[in-house]
Coordinates of C-alpha atoms in Angstrom, one line a residue:
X1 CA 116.1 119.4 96.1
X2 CA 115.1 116.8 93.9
X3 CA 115.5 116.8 90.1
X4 CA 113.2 118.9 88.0
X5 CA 114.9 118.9 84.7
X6 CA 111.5 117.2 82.6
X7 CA 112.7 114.7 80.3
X8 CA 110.6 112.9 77.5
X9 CA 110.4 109.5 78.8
X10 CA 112.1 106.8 76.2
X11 CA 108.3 105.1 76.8
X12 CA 107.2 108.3 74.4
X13 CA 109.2 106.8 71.7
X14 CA 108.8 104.0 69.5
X15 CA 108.1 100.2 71.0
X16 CA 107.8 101.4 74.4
X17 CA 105.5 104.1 73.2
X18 CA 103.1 102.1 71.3
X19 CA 102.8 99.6 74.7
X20 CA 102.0 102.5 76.6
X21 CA 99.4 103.4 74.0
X22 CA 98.1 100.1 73.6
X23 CA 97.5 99.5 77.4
X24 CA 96.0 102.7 77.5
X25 CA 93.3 102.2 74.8
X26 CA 92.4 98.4 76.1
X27 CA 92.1 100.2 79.4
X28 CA 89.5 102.6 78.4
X29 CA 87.8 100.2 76.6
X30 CA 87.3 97.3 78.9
X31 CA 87.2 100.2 81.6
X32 CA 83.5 100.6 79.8
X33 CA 82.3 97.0 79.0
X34 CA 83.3 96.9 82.7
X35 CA 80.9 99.6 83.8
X36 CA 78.2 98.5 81.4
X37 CA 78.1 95.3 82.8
X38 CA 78.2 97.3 86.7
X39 CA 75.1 99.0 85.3
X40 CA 73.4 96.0 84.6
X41 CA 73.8 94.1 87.9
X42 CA 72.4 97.5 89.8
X43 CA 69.7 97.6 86.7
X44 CA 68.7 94.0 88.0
X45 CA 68.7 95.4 91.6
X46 CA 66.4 98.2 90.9
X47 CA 64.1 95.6 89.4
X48 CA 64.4 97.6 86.1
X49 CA 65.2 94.3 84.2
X50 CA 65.3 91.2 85.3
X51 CA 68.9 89.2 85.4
X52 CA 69.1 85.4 86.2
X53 CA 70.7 84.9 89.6
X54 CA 73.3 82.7 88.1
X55 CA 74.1 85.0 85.1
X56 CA 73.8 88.0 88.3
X57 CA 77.0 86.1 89.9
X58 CA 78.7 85.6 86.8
X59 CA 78.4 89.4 86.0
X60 CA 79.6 89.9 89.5
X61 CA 82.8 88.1 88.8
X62 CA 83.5 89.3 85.5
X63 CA 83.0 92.5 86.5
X64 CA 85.1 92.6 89.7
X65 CA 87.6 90.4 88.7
X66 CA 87.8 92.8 85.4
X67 CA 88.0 96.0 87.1
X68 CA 91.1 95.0 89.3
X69 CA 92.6 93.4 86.4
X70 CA 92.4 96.5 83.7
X71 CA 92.9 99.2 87.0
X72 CA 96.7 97.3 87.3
X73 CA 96.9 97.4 83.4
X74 CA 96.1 100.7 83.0
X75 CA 98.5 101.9 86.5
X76 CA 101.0 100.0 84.8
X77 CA 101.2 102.1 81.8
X78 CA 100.7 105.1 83.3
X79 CA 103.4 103.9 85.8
X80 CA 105.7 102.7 83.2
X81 CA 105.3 105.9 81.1
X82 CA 106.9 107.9 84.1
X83 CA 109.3 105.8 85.3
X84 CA 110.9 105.4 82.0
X85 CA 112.1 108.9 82.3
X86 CA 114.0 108.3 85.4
X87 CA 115.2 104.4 84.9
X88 CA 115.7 102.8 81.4
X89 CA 113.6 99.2 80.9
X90 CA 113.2 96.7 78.5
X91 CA 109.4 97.7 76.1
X92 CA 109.6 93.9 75.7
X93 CA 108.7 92.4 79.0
X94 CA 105.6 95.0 78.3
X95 CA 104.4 93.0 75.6
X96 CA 105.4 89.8 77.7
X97 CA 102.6 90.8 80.0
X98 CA 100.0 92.2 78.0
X99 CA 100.2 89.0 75.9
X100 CA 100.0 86.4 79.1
X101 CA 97.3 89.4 79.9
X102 CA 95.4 88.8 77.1
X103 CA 95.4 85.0 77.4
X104 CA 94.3 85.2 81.2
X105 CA 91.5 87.3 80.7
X106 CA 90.2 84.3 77.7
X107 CA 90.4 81.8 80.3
X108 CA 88.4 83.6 82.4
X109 CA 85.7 84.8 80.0
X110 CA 85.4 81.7 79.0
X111 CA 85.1 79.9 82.5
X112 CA 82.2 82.7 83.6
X113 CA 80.5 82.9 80.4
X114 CA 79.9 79.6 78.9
X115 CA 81.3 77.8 82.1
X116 CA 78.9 79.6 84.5
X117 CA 81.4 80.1 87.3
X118 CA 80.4 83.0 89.8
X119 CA 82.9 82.3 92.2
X120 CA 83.6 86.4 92.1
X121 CA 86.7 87.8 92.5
X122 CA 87.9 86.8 96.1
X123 CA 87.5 82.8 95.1
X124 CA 87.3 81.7 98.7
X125 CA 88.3 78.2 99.2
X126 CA 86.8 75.6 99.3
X127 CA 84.0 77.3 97.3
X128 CA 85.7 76.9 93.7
X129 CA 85.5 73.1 94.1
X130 CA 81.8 72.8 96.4
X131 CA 79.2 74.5 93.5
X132 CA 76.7 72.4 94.3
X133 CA 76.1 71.6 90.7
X134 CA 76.9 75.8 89.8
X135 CA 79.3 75.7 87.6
X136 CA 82.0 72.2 86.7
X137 CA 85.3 72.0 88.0
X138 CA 87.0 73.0 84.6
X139 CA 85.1 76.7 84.7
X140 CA 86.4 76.7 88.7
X141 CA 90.0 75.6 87.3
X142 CA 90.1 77.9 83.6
X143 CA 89.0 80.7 85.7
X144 CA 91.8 80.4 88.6
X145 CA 94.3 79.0 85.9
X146 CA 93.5 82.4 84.4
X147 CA 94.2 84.9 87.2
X148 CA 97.8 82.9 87.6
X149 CA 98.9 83.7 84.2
X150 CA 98.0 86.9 84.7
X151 CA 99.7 87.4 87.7
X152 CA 102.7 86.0 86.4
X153 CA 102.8 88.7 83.5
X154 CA 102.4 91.1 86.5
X155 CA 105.2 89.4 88.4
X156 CA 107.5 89.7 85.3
X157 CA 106.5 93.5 84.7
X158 CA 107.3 94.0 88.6
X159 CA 110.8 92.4 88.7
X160 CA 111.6 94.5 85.4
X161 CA 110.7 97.3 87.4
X162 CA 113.3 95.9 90.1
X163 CA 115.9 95.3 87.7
X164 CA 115.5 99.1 86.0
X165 CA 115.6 100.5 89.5
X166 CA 118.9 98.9 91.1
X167 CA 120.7 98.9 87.9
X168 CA 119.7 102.6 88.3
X169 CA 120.2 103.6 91.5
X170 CA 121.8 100.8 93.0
X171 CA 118.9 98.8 95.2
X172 CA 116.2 99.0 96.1
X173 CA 116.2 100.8 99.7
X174 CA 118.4 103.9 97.2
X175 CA 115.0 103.6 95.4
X176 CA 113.1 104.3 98.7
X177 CA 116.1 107.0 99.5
X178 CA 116.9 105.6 102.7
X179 CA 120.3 106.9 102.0
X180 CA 118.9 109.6 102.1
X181 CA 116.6 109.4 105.0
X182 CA 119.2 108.1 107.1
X183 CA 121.8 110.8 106.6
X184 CA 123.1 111.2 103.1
X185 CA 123.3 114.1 101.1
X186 CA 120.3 115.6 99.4
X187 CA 121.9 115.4 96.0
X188 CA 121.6 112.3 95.7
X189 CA 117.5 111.7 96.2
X190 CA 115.6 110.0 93.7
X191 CA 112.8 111.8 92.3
X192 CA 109.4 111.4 93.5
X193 CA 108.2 109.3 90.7
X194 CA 111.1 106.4 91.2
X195 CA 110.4 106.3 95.2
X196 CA 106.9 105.5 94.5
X197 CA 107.8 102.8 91.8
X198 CA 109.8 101.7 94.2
X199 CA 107.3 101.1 96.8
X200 CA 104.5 99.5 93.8
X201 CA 107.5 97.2 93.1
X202 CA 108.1 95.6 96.6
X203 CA 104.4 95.1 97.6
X204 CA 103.0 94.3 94.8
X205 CA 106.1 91.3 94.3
X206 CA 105.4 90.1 97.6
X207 CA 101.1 90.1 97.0
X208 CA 101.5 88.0 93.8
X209 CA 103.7 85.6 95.2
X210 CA 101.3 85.0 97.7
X211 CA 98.3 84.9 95.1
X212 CA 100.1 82.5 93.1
X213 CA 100.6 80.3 96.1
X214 CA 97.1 79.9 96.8
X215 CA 96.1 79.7 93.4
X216 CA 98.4 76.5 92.8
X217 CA 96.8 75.2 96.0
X218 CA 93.9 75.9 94.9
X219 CA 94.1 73.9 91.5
X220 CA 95.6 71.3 93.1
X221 CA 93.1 71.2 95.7
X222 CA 90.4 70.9 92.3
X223 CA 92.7 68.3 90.9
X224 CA 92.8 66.0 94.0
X225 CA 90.0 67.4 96.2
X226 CA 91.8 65.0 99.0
X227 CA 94.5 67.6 99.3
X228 CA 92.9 70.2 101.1
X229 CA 93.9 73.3 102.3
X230 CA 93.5 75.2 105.9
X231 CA 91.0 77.6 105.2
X232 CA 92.4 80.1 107.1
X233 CA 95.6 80.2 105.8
X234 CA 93.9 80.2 102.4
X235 CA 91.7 83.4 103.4
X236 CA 94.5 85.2 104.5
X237 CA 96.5 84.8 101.2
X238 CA 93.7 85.5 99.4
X239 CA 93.0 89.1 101.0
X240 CA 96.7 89.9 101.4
X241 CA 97.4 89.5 97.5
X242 CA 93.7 91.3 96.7
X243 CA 93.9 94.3 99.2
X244 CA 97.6 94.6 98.3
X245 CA 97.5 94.2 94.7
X246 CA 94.4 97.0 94.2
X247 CA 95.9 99.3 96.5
X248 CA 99.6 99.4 94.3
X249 CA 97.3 99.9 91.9
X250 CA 96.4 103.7 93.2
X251 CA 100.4 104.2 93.7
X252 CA 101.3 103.5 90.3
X253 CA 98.6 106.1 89.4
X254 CA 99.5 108.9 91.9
X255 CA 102.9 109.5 89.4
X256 CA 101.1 110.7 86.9
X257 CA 100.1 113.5 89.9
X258 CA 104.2 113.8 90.4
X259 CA 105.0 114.5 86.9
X260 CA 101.8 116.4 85.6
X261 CA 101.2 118.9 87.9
X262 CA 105.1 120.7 87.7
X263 CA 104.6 121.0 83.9
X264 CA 101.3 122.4 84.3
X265 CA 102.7 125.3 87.2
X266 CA 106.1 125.1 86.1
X267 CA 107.2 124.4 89.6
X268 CA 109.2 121.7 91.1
X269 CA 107.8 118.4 93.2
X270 CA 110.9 118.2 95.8
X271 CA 111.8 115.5 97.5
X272 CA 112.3 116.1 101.0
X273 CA 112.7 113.3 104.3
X274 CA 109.5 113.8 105.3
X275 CA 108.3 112.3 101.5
X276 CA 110.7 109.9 101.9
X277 CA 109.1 108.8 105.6
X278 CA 106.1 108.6 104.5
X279 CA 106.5 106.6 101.3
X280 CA 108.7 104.3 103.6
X281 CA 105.8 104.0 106.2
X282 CA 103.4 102.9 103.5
X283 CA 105.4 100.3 102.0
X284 CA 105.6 98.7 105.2
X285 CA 102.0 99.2 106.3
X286 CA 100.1 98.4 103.2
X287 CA 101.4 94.6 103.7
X288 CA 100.0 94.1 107.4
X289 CA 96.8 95.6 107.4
X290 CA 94.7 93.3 104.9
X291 CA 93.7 91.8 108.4
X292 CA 90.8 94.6 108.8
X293 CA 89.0 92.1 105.6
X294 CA 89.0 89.6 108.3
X295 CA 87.7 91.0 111.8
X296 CA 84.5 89.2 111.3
X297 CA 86.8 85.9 111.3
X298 CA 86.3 84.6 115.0
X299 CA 89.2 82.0 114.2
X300 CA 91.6 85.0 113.7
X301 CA 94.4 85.6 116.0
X302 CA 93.1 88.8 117.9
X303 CA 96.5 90.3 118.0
X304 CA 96.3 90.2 113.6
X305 CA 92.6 91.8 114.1
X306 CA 94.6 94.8 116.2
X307 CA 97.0 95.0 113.7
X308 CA 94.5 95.4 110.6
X309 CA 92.0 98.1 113.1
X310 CA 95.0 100.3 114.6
X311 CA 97.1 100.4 111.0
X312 CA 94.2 100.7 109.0
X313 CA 93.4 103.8 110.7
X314 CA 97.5 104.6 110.5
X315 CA 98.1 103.9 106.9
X316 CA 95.7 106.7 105.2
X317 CA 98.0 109.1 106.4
X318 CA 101.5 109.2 105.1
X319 CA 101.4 109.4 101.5
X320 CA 98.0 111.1 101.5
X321 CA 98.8 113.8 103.2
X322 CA 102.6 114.6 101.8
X323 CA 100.8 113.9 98.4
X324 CA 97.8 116.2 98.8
X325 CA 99.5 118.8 100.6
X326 CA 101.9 118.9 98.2
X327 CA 99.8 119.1 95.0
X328 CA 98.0 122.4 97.0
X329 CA 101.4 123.8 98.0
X330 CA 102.1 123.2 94.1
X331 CA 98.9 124.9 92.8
X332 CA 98.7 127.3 95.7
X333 CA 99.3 131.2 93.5
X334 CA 100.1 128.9 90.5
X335 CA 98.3 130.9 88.4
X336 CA 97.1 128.5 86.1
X337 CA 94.4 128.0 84.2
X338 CA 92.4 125.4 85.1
X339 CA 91.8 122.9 82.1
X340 CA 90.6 119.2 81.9
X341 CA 93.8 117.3 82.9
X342 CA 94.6 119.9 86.3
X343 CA 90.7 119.6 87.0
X344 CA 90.8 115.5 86.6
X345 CA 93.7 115.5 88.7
X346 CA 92.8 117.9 91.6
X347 CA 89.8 115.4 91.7
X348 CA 91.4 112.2 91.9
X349 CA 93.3 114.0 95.2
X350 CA 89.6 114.5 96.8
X351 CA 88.8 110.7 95.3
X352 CA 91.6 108.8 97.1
X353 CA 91.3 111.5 100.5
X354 CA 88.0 111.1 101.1
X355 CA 87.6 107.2 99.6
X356 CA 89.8 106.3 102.6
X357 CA 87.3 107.6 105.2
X358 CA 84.8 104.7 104.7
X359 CA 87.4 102.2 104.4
X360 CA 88.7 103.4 107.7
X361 CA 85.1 103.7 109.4
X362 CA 84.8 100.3 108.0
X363 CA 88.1 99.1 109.6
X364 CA 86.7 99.9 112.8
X365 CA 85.6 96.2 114.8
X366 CA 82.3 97.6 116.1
X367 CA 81.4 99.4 112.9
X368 CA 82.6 96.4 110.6
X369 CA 80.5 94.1 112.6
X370 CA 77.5 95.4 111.4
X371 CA 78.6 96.6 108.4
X372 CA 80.8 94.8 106.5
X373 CA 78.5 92.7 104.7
X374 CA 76.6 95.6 103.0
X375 CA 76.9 97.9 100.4
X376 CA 78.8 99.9 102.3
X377 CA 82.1 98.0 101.4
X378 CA 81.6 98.1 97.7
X379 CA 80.7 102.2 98.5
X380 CA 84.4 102.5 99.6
X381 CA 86.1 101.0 96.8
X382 CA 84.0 102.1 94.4
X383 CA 84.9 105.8 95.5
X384 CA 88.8 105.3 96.0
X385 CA 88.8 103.7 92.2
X386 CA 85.8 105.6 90.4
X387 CA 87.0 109.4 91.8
X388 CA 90.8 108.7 92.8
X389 CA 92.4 105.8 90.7
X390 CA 90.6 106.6 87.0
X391 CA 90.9 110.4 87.1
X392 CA 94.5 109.8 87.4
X393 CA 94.2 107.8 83.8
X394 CA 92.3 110.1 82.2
X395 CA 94.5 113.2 82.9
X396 CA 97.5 111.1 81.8
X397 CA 95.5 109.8 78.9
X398 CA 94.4 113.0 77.4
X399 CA 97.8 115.0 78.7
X400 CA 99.3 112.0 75.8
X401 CA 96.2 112.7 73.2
X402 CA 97.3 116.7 73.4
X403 CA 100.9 115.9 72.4
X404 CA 103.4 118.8 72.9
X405 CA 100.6 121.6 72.8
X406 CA 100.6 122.1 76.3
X407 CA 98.1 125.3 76.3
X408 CA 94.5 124.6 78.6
X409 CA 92.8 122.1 76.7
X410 CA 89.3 120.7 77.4
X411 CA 86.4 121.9 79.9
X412 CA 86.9 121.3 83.3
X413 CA 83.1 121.7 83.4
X414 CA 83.6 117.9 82.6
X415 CA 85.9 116.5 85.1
X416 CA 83.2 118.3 87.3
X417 CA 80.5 116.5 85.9
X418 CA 82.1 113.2 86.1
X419 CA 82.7 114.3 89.9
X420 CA 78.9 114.9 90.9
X421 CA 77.6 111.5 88.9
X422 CA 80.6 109.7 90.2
X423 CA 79.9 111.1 93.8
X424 CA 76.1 110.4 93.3
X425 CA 77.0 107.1 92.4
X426 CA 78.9 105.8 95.5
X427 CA 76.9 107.6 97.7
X428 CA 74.1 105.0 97.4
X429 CA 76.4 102.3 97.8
X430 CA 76.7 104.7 100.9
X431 CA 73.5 104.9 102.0
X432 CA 72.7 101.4 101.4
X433 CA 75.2 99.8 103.3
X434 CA 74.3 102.9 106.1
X435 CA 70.6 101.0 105.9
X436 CA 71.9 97.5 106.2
X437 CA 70.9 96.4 102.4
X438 CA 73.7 93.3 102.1
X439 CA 76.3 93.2 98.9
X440 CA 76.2 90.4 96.7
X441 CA 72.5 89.9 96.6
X442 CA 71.1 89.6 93.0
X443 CA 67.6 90.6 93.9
X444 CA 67.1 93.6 96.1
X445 CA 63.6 94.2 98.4
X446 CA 61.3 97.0 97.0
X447 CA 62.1 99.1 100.2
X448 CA 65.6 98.9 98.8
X449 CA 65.3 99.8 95.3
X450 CA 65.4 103.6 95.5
X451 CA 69.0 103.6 96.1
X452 CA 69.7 101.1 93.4
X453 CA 67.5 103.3 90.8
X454 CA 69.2 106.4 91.3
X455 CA 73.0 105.2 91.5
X456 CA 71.6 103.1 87.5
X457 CA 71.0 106.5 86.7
X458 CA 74.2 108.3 88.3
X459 CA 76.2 105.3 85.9
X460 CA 74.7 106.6 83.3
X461 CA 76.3 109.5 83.9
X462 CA 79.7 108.4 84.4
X463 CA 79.9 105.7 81.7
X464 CA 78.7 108.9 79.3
X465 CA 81.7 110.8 80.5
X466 CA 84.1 108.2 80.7
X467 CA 83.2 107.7 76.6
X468 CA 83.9 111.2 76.2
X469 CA 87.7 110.8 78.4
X470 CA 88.5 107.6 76.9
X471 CA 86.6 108.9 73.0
X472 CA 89.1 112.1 73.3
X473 CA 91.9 109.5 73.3
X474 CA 91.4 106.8 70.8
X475 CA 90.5 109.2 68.3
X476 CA 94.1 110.8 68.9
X477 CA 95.9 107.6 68.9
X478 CA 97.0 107.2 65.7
X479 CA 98.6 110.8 65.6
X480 CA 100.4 109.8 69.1
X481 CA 102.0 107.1 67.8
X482 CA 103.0 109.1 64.5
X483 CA 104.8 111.8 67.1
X484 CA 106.9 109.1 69.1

C-alpha cells in the first residue's frame, strides 16, 4: 500500500508558495485573454464581426500558441504544488522559469502583434521564412526566438524535477517503481503523485530537446536561408515536441486528481503494479505516436503511419482507465458531499475520457483522410483541455483559495454549468469537422455559420464561468499567501 499520510507540501509555505500562487493567478488570467481572443476568431466566423484575415491568423497564433504555453504553466504549478510534498526542490528554478516565461511570451506578442506573423503555433518550415511579403523575417525570428526561451525555462523546471526525484528516490525508473514492478517489495512504492512526475519529467525532456532542435534550425535557416532543412525531418520534430509537450501537460494536472480526491473521502489512492504498468506503458507510448499528425504525409515511412494508428488507439487506455476507475472506486459509498472542487474534478475525468475518443477516431487513416483538416481536430483538443485539463486547475485553485476549511464549499451547480457550455462548445467544432467545414479558415460560408454562432455563444458561457473559477481565486490570494 502506498503512503497516505497527507503532508502540507513545503510549496504551501513561503517562496515556493507564492510561485505556486503566482503561476496560478497569471494562469487564470491569460487563461481568459486567451478565450476572449478564441471568441473573437469564431465571432469573425459567424460573420458577427468582421476580422481582417491577417489580424484572423495573428489571433490564431496568439491564441494557440498561448493556450499551450499557460496550460504547461499552470500544470506546472499545480504539478509542483504536489510533488513538493513527496520530493524537496529548489522555489528558485520556479522563478528561473516564469521569468525566461515572461520574456518568451514579449517576443512573441510583439512578433504577432506589431510584426504581423501568423505562422500559428505548429511553425512549419519553410513557412516562417516564405511569407510572401506577410510578415518580415525578424517577426518570423522574435516569435521562434521566443518559444526557445521558453522552452528552455521549461527544460530547467523539468531537470529540477529530475534532480528532486533521484535525489529522492534514487532514479528515475524508482520514480516509475519499476523496482517495484519488477519484484520488489510493496513498501517501498512511490506514491501516485511522484510516479506521474516521473513520467511528465522524461517526455516532456525529451519533446523540448527536440523543439529546441528545430527551432535553432529554424533561425538558422532565417539567418542564412541557404542552410535549409529536410522538411520532413523538420515536421516530425515539430509534432513530436507539440503533441508531447501538451499531452504532459494533462499528466501534470491528473495529480491534483491523486491528492484531492483522498482528502475529500478520507480514503487512500494505493499504488498497486497494475498503476505502475500503466504509467510505464504511457511514458513509452506517448513518445511514438505523434505519427497519427502525420498520416496524411505521403512521404512518411508507412511503418511510422502504423505506429501512430495502432498506438494511438493503445495509448488512451492505461492511465485512463487505472485513473478513472480509481477515482470511482474512491468515491464509490464515499459519502461525501458533493461541492465545487469534487464536482470540477469528477468532470475533468469525463473531459480527458471522452476527449480521447475523437482523437482516436481521428487517428484512424481512413477517417483522418477526410477529416483531418476540419474542425474536427480543433473539436478534440478543445474537449481534452476545456473539460479535462482546466477543471483540474480550477479544483486545485479554489481547493488553495479555501485554505484549511475543508467543509463543502461552492455550488456544484457551477462546475455543471461550465460542463454543458463547455460541452456545447466543442460539440460544434464536432459537428463542423463531421460536415467537412475546414480549420484555419478566417471566413466561414453562410451554410456554415450556424455552428460557429452557437459555439460564440456557448464561449460566452464558459469564459463567464471561468471568471467566476479564476474571480473566486484572485480575490483570495492575498489571504493565501498570509497563511503560508
Amino acid at each position: 500500500m502506498a503512503d497516505t499520510t497527507f503532508t502540507h507540501s513545503p510549496a504551501t509555505t513561503d517562496r515556493g508558495r507564492r510561485w505556486v500562487v503566482l503561476y496560478l493567478a497569471t494562469t487564470g488570467l491569460v487563461l481568459l485573454l486567451m478565450m476572449l481572443a478564441g471568441l473573437w476568431m469564431r465571432l469573425a466566423q459567424a460573420g458577427w464581426v468582421y476580422t481582417d484575415p491577417a489580424l484572423f491568423y495573428q489571433l490564431m497564433t496568439v491564441h494557440g500558441t498561448g493556450m499551450v504555453g499557460i496550460a504547461a504553466l499552470g500544470g506546472a504549478a499545480v504539478l509542483w504544488h504536489f510533488l513538493s510534498a513527496h520530493v524537496r526542490l529548489n522555489s528558485r528554478v520556479m522563478g528561473a522559469n516564469f521569468g525566461l516565461f515572461l520574456i518568451g511570451v514579449v517576443a512573441i506578442l510583439v512578433a504577432d502583434f506589431p510584426g504581423r506573423f501568423g505562422g500559428a503555433w505548429t511553425f512549419l518550415y519553410p513557412l516562417p521564412a516564405t511569407s510572401q511579403g506577410a510578415w518580415p523575417a525578424w517577426a518570423a525570428a522574435l516569435h521562434l526566438g521566443g518559444l526557445l526561451v521558453i522552452g528552455v525555462g521549461f527544460l530547467i523546471w523539468c531537470l529540477e524535477l529530475a534532480r528532486g526525484i533521484i535525489a529522492t528516490y534514487g532514479g528515475l525508473g524508482r520514480g516509475l517503481g519499476w523496482h517495484v514492478l519488477f519484484g520488489g517489495s510493496m513498501r517501498d512504492v512511490p506514491p501516485p503523485t511522484v510516479v506521474a512526475a516521473t513520467m511528465v519529467t522524461i517526455v516532456t525532456t525529451l519533446a523540448l530537446i527536440a523543439g529546441a532542435l528545430v527551432l535553432v534550425m529554424s533561425l538558422i535557416n532565417l539567418a542564412f536561408p541557404a542552410v535549409e532543412i529536410n522538411p520532413l525531418l523538420a515536421k516530425n520534430l515539430i509534432y513530436f515536441f507539440g503533441h508531447t509537450f501538451i499531452n504532459a501537460t494533462i499528466y501534470m494536472g491528473v495529480v491534483a486528481v491523486y491528492e484531492l480526491l483522498p482528502r475529500i473521502t478520507d480514503r487512500p489512492w494505493k499504488t498497486t503494479k497494475v498503476f505502475l504498468a500503466a504509467w510505464t506503458l504511457s511514458t513509452t507510448m506517448v513518445l511514438i505516436i505523434f505519427p497519427h499528425h502525420l498520416l496524411m504525409d505521403f512521404a512518411m515511412p508507412v511503418w511510422a503511419m502504423a505506429i501512430g494508428q495502432v498506438f494511438s488507439y493503445v495509448n488512451s487506455f492505461p492511465v485512463l482507465v487505472v485513473t478513472g476507475l480509481g477515482a470511482l472506486a474512491i468515491l464509490h459509498r464515499s459519502g461525501i458531499r458533493w461541492d465545487l472542487v469534487s464536482t470540477l474534478l469528477l468532470i475533468s475525468m469525463f473531459g480527458w475520457m471522452a476527449g480521447v475518443i475523437p482523437a482516436v477516431v481521428d487517428a484512424t487513416v481512413v477517417v483522418n483522410s477526410v477529416m483531418h483538416n476540419t474542425m474536427w481536430v480543433p473539436g478534440h483538443f478543445h474537449f481534452y483541455l476545456l473539460l479535462g485539463l482546466l477543471p483540474m486547475m480550477f479544483a486545485v485553485m479554489i481547493h488553495l483559495a479555501r485554505g484549511e476549511d475543508t467543509r463543502p464549499q461552492g455550488s456544484d451547480l457551477t462546475a455543471l454549468l461550465y460542463l454543458l457550455f463547455g460541452l456545447g462548445f466543442v460539440s460544434m467544432f464536432l459537428i463542423g469537422g463531421w460536415a467537412s467545414v475546414p480549420r484555419r479558415w478566417a471566413e466561414h460560408l453562410p451554410e456554415w455559420q450556424i455552428w460557429d454562432q452557437v459555439a460564440s455563444v456557448m464561449a460566452v458561457g464558459v469564459i463567464a464561468l471561468t471568471t467566476v473559477f479564476v474571480a473566486m481565486f484572485l480575490v483570495r490570494t492575498p489571504a493565501i499567501l498570509r497563511e503560508g
